[in-house]
XYZ file of C-alpha atoms in Angstrom:
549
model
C -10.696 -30.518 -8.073
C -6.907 -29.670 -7.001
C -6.383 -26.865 -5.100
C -3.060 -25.029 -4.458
C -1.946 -22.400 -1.996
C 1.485 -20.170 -1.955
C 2.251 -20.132 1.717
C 3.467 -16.171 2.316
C 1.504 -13.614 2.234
C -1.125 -15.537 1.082
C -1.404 -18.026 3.839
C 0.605 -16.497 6.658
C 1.808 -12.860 6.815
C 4.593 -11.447 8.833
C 3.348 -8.870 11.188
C 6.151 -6.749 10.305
C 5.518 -7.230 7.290
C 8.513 -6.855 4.769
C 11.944 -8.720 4.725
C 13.893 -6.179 5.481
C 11.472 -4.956 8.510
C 12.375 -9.027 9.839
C 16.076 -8.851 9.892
C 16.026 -5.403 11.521
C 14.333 -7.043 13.886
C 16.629 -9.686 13.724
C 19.225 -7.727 14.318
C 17.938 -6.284 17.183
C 18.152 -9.719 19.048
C 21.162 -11.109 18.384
C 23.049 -8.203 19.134
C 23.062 -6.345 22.779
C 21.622 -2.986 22.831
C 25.114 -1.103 23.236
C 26.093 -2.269 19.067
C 26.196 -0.034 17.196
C 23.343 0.959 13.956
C 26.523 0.444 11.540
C 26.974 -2.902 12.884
C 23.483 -4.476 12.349
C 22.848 -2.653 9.367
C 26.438 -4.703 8.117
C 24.733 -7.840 9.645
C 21.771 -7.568 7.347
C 23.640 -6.578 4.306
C 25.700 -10.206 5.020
C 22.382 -12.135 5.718
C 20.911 -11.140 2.434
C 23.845 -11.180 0.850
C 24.011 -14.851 1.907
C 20.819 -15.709 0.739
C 21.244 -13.754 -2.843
C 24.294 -16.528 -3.184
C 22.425 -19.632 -2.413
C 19.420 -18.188 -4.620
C 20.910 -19.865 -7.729
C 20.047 -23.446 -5.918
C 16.579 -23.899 -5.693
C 17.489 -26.276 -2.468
C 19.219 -24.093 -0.516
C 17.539 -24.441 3.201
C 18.211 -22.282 5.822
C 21.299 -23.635 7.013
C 22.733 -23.932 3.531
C 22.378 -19.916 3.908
C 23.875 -19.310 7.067
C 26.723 -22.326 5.836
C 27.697 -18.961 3.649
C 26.969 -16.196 5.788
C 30.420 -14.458 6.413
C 30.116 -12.140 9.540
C 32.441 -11.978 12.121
C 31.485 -9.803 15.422
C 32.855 -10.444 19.098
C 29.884 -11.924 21.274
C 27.696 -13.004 18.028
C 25.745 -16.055 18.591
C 27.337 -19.067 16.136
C 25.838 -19.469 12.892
C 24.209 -22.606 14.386
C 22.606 -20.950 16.715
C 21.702 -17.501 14.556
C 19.764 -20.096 12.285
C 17.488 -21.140 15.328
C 17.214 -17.448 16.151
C 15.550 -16.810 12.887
C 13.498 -19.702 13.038
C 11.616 -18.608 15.982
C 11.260 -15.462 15.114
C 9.462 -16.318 12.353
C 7.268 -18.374 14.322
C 6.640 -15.203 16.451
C 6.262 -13.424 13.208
C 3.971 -15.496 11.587
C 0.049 -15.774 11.728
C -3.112 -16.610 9.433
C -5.103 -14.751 7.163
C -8.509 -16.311 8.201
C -10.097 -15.106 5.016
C -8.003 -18.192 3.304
C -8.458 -20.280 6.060
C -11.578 -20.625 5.913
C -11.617 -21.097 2.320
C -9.439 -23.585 2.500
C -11.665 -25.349 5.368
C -14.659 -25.402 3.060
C -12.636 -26.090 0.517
C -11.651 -29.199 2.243
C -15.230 -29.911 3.633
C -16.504 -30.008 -0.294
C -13.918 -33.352 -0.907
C -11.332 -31.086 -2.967
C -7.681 -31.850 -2.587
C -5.545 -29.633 -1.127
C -2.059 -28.739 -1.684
C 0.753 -26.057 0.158
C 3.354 -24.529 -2.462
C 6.211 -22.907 -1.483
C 9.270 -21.252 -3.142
C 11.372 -21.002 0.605
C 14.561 -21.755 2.265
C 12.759 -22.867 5.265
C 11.801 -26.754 5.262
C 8.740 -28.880 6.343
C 9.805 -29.667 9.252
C 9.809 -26.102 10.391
C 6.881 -24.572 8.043
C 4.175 -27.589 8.552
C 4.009 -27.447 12.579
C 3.431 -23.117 11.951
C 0.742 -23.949 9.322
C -1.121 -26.958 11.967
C -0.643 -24.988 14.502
C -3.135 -22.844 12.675
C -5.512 -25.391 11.314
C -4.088 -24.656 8.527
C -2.152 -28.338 7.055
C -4.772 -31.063 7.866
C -3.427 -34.606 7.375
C -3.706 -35.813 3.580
C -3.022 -32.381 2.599
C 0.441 -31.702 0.374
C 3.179 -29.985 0.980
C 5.797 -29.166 -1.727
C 8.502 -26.514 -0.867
C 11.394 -25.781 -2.613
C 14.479 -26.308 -0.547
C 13.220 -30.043 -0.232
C 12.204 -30.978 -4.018
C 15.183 -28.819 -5.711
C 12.186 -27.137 -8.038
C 10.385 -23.822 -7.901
C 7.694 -21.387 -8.527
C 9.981 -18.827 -9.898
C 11.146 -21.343 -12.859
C 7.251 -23.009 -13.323
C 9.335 -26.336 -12.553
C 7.655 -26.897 -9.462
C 4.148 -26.779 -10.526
C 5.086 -29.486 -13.386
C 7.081 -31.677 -10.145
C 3.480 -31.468 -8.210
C 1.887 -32.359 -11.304
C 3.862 -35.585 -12.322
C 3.588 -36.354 -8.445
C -0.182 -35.730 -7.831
C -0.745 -37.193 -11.054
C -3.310 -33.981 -11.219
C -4.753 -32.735 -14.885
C -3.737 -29.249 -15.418
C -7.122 -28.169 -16.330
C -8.205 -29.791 -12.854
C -6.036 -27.619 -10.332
C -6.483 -24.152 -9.384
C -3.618 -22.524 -7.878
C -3.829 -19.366 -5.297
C -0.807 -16.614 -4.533
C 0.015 -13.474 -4.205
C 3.614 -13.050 -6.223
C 2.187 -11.788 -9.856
C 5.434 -14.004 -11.750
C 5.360 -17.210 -10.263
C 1.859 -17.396 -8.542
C -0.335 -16.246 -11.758
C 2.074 -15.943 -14.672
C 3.990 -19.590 -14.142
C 0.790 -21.258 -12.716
C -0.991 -19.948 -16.141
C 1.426 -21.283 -18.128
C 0.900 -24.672 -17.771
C -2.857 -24.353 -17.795
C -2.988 -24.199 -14.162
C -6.510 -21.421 -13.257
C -4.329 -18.975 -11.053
C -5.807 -16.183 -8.747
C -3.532 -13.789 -7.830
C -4.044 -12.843 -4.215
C -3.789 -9.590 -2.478
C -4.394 -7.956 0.217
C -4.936 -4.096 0.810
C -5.047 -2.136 3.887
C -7.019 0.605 5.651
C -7.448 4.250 4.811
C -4.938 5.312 7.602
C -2.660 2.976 6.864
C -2.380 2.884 3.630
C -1.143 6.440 4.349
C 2.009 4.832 6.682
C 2.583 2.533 4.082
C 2.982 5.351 0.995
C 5.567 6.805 4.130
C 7.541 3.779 4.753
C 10.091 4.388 1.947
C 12.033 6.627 4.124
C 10.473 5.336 7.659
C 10.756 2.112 9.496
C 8.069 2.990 11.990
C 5.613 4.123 9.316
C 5.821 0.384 7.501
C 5.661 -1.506 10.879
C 2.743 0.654 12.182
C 0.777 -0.279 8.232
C 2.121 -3.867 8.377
C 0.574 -4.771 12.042
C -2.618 -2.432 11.048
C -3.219 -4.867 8.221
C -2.088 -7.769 10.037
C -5.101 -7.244 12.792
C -7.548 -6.691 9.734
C -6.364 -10.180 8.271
C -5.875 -12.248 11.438
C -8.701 -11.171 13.765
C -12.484 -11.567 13.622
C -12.386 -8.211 12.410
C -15.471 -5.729 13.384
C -16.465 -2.426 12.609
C -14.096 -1.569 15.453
C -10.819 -3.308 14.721
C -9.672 -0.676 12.630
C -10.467 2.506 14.631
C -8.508 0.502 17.720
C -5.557 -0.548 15.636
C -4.826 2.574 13.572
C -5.381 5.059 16.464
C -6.420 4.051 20.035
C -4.182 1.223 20.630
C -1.009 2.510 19.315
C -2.006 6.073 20.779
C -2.208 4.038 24.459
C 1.072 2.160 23.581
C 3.314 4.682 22.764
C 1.826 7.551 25.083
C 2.687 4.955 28.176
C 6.134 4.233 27.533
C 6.759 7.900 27.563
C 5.254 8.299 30.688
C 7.183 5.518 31.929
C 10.319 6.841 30.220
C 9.950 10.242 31.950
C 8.597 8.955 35.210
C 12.276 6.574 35.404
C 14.304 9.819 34.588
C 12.825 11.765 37.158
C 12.835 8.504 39.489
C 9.561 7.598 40.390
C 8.974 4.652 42.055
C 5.692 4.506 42.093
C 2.769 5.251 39.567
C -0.954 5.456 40.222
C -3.365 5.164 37.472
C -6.953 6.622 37.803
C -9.402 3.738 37.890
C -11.663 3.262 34.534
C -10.189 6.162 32.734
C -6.566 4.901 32.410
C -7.990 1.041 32.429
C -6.212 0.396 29.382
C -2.806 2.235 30.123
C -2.581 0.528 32.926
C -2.774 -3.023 31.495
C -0.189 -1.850 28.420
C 2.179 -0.378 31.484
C 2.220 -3.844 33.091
C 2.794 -5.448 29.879
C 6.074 -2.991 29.894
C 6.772 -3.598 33.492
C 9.826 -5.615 32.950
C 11.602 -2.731 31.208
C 10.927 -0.600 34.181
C 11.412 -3.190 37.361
C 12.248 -0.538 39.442
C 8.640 1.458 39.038
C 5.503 -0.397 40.911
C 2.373 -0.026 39.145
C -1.102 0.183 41.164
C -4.495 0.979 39.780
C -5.768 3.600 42.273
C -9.849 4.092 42.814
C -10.498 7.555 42.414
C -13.108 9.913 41.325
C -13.628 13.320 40.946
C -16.916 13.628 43.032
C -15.500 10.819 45.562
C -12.360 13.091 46.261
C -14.305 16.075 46.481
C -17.922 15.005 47.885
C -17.137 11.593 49.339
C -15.611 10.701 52.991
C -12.516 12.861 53.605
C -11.296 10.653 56.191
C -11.924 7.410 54.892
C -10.229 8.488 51.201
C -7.235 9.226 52.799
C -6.563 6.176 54.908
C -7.393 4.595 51.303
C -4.816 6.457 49.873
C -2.123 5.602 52.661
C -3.352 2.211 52.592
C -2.137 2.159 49.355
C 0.638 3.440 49.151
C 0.021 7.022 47.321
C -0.059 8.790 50.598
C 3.140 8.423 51.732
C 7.124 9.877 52.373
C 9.451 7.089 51.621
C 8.039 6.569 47.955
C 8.157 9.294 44.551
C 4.729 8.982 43.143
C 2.878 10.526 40.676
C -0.389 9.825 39.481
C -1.503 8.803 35.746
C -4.892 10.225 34.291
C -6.085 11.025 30.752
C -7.484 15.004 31.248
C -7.096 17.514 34.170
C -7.765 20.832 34.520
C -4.841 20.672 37.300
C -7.198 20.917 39.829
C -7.642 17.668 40.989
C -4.148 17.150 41.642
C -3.448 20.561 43.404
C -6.411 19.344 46.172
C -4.747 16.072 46.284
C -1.545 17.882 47.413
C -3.097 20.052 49.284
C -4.887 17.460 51.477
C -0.976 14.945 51.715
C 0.460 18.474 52.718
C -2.061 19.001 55.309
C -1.796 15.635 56.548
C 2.103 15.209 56.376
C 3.090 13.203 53.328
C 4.875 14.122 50.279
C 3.388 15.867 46.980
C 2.979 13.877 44.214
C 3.618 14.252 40.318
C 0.855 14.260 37.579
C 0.930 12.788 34.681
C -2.281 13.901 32.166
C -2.759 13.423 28.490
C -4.809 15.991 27.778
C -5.203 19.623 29.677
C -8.595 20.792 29.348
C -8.832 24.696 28.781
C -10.261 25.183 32.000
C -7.414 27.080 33.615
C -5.408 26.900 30.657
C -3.944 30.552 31.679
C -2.635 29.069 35.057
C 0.633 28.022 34.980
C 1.607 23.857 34.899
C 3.623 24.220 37.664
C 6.814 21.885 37.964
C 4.287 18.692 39.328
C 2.111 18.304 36.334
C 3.173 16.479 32.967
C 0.848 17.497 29.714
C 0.951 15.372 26.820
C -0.799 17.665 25.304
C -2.767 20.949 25.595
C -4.134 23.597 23.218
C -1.863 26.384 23.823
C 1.164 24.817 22.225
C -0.521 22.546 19.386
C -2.806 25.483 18.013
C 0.634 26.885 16.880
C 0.964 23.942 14.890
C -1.958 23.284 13.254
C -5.085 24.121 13.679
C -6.173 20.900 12.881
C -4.288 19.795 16.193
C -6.436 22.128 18.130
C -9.337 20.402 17.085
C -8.844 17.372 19.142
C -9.809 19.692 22.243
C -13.227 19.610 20.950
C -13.130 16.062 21.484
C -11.914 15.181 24.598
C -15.402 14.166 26.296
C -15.283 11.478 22.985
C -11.585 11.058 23.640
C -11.489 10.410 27.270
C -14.722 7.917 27.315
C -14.801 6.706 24.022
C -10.843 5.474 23.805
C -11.355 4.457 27.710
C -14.664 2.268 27.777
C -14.936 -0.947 30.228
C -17.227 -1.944 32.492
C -15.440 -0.945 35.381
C -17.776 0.503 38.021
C -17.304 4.263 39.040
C -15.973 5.000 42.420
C -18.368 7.244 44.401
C -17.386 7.379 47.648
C -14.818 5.444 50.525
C -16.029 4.230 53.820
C -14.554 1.939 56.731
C -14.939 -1.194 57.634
C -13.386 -2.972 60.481
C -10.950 -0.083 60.335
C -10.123 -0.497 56.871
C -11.061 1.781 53.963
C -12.652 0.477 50.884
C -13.718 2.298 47.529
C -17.517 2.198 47.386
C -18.397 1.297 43.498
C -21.640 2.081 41.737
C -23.178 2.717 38.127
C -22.777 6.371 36.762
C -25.475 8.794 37.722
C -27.634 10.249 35.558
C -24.704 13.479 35.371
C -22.824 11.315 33.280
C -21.206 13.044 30.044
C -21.953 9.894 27.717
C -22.977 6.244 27.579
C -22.276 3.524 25.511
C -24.877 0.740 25.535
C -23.318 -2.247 24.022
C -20.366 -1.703 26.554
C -20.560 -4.893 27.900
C -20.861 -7.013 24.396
C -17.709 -5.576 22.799
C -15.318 -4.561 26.259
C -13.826 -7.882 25.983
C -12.696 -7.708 22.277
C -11.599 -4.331 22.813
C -9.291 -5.359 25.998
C -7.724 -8.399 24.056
C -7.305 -6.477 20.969
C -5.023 -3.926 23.030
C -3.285 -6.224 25.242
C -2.285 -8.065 22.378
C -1.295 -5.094 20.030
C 0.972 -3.931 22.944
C 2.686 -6.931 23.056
C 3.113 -7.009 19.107
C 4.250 -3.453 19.342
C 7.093 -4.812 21.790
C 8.029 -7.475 19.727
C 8.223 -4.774 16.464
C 10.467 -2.811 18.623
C 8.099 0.290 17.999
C 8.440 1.194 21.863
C 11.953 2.337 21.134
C 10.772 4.933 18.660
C 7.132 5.788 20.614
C 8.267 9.655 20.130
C 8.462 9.008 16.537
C 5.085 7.090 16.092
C 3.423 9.199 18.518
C 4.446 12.878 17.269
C 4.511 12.006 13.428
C 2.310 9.132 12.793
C -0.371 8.473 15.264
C -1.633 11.707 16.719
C -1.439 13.594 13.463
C -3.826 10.248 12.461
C -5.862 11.016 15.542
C -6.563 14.926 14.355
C -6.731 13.816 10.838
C -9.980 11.400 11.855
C -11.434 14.291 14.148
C -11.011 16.635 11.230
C -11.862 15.315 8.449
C -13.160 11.399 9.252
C -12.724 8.395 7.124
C -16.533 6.793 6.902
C -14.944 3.448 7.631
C -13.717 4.513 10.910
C -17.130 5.439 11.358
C -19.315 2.413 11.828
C -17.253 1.828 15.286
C -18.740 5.262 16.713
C -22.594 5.030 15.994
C -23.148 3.333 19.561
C -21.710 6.230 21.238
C -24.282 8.414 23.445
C -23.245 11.946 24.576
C -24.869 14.228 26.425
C -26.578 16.872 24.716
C -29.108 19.690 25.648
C -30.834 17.564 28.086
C -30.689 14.063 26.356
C -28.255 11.256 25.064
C -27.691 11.916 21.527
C -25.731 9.492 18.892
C -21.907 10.928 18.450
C -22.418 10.131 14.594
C -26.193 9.462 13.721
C -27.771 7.695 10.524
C -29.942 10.108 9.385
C -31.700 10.363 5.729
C -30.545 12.464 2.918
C -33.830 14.896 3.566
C -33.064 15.523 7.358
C -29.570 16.127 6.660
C -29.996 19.079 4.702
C -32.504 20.358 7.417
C -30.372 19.336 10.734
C -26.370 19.135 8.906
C -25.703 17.087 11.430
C -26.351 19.523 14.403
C -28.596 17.062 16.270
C -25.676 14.602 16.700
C -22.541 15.023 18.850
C -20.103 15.338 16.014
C -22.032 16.987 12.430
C -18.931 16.521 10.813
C -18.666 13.004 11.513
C -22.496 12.436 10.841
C -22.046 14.236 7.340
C -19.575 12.271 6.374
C -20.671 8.880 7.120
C -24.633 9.573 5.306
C -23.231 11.833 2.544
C -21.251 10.778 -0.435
C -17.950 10.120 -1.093
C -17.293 13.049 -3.457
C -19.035 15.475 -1.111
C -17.076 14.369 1.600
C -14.471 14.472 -0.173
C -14.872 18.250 -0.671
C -15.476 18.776 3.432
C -12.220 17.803 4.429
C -11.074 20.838 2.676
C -13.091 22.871 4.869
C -12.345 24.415 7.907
């Protein structure tokens, strides 16, 4: 048996997803930042244009394109060099939908042929190293395109070129694609068993995705959602990290680091385990911000307040966050002010500067006190209950929010002593005091920290970081209240493992529980009833609890 595969978006997708989403992006790269949006939006108009006039040719390549491309602009690489521009960005762009890969592979394994058709301007020589690179194109395997054999999909003239060139029965080939005309229609035609291939995305982004007609950010935020459900060994965690808590890290640090450069900070200390994963996407933005040092400061509520006064703050000068030639401010995810108030108390006391706080969340302890000019909120319930109430919500979940979103197996600093006249963080395991536990911390911290490092570095290449107000204010957070409020049960299945602590005892944050207990307990024995309701009731009663209050 013959087996045929169309190349994108059923092979490879684009992590931005659509074409026009690439050539923004595009765009973005061959001009310099000071061009205006008229300018590039002129440049993509050409490039497409280009390509709609070579369309006619089923052999146009690449270069025959850019051959046509009419754009003049002071500064713009040549056409030579814009057509090796594109080229690696699509390399960038590019990755495999393991699903098909590993069809193909047993595919292959079984003694079936297999074949790699394409209706593209880009030839072998660029498309066959992307698809080995990803164990996709074994040797033996075909590769027709249609820049190269002057035939294609769209016409059905291709699959009749393969067949006089395989010498392959019609009634022996089975052809896979996702473009309903020329991957199932055309392939059908000629007897060919088509499958038409597609791929769907998750409940949140799905959402993004019905918004992307009038937003860019809300198609590249659903495009690189499904892109990490098709191209990673997907868990019951991928989604929950790369709908909410990854870009919710992303875009909350560049603002920080945004702000922190406009009020110029040169320093910025972020609170050990808590802001663990800020502090790896902030170094991943470092370069934009080479004038800003990033440290990751040991520090602890009960170590600042119970441990060794004396040895803390040689720590602290050791490090550089005690001090009066530097601006620093300190980065942690809640505060009640408090901590940072003693802090400046203590430098004050001692001699050195204040420093500037930078929280996510304010917890309502103390909400009536004022933030004073050295605190930074992200977000805190007096402003967001205006809103929505849905918004106000969150604050219900910030024990889930802070540990949950933050989990690694850092230790917890408890105390600082010296040694040899040198102060070092004492690290330990969490006392029994703890607010919740995760148990399988260690089995799934290292997925979790590659999935983020490498969404932040996607989210740099989408150019997202440039519009972090925009996917932060209208996409993500409203996503994050959405799921507090009224959770999706796929989003679910990430949560059961999460222990918080409960009149006296560790209790699931969303528990399994039978039919029967449900309607004794509704969910009150858990952490979160809503989110234990939803994920043991059914859909259509669920359904009807989101409408709830």
């Amino acid at each position: 048996m013959v087996y045929s595969f169309d190349i994108f978006d059923t092979c490879l997708v684009r992590k931005c997803g659509t074409t026009s989403a690439f050539f923004d992006i595009l765009a973005s790269r061959v001009f310099d930042n000071d061009v205006s949006a008229s300018v590039r939006l002129e440049f993509i108009s050409n490039r497409k244009e280009a390509e709609n006039r070579c369309s006619v040719n089923p052999q146009s390549t690449i270069k025959d394109i850019y051959d046509v491309f009419d754009f003049c602009y002071s500064g713009l690489h040549t056409n030579e060099l814009l057509v090796r521009d594109e080229i690696s960005l699509e390399e960038e762009m590019l990755v495999p939908v393991l699903d098909i890969r590993e069809k193909i592979t047993s595919l292959r394994n079984k003694g079936n042929s297999i074949l790699f058709i394409s209706d593209m301007y880009l030839p072998s020589e660029v498309l066959a190293p992307i698809l080995r690179k990803y164990d996709l194109l074994k040797d033996g395997d075909g590769l027709y395109i249609s820049c190269e054999v002057g035939q294609s999909k769209s016409t059905g003239a291709l699959y009749e070129y393969v067949h006089n060139k395989e010498n392959i029965p019609y009634n022996q080939w089975k052809h896979y694609g996702d473009n309903y005309l020329s991957d199932y229609v055309n392939a059908k035609r000629f007897g060919i068993k088509s499958h038409l291939v597609k791929y769907g995305y998750s409940p949140y982004s799905s959402v993004w995705q019905m918004q992307s007609v009038g937003s860019n950010c809300a198609g590249l935020l659903s495009s690189l959602s499904r892109t990490y459900c098709l191209n990673t060994c997907a868990n019951e965690r991928t989604a929950l990290i790369v709908d909410i808590i990854a870009p919710f890290y992303c875009s909350i640090v560049y603002l920080i680091l945004c702000d922190a450069k406009s009020k110029g900070f040169t320093d910025l200390f972020f609170c050990a385990r808590d802001t663990f994963y800020m502090y790896k996407i902030a170094q991943s933005y470092q370069s934009l911000f080479p004038d800003i040092k990033l440290h990751y400061l040991r520090i602890s509520r009960d170590a600042l307040y119970k441990g060794n006064r004396e040895a803390g703050l040689l720590y602290f000068v050791q490090e550089g966050f005690a001090s009066n030639d530097k601006q620093c401010a300190l980065v942690d995810m809640t505060s009640t002010g408090k901590t940072l108030t003693h802090l400046n108390s203590m430098f004050d006391a001692n001699g050195f500067s204040q420093i500037f706080g930078y929280f996510v969340f304010k917890y309502d302890k103390g909400a009536d006190e004022a933030l004073g000019p050295d605190m930074y909120y992200c977000f805190f319930r007096q402003n967001l209950t205006a809103l929505d109430y849905k918004y106000a919500n969150v604050f219900d979940h910030l024990t889930f929010i802070e540990n949950f979103f933050s989990t690694n197996t850092e230790l917890r600093t408890v105390n600082y002593e010296i040694i040899n006249g040198e102060a070092v963080p004492v690290l330990g395991k969490d006392d029994g005091e703890t607010s919740s536990y995760q148990p399988n911390a260690e089995k799934w911290c290292p997925y979790y920290e590659k999935l983020i490092c490498q969404y932040v570095s996607d989210f740099l290449l989408l150019n997202l970081h440039e519009h972090s107000d925009v996917v932060l204010s209208e996409y993500i957070f409203p996503t994050l209240c959405n799921f507090l409020f009224a959770p999706d049960r796929k989003y679910l299945e990430g949560v059961r493992d999460f222990l918080i602590f409960k009149d006296g005892a560790f209790v699931p944050y969303v528990k399994d529980e039978s039919f029967v207990r449900l309607l004794h307990t509704r969910g009150k024995d858990s952490g979160w009833s809503r989110g234990t309701l939803t994920y043991n009731l059914p859909s259509f009663v669920t359904t009807f609890l989101k409408h709830l209050r």
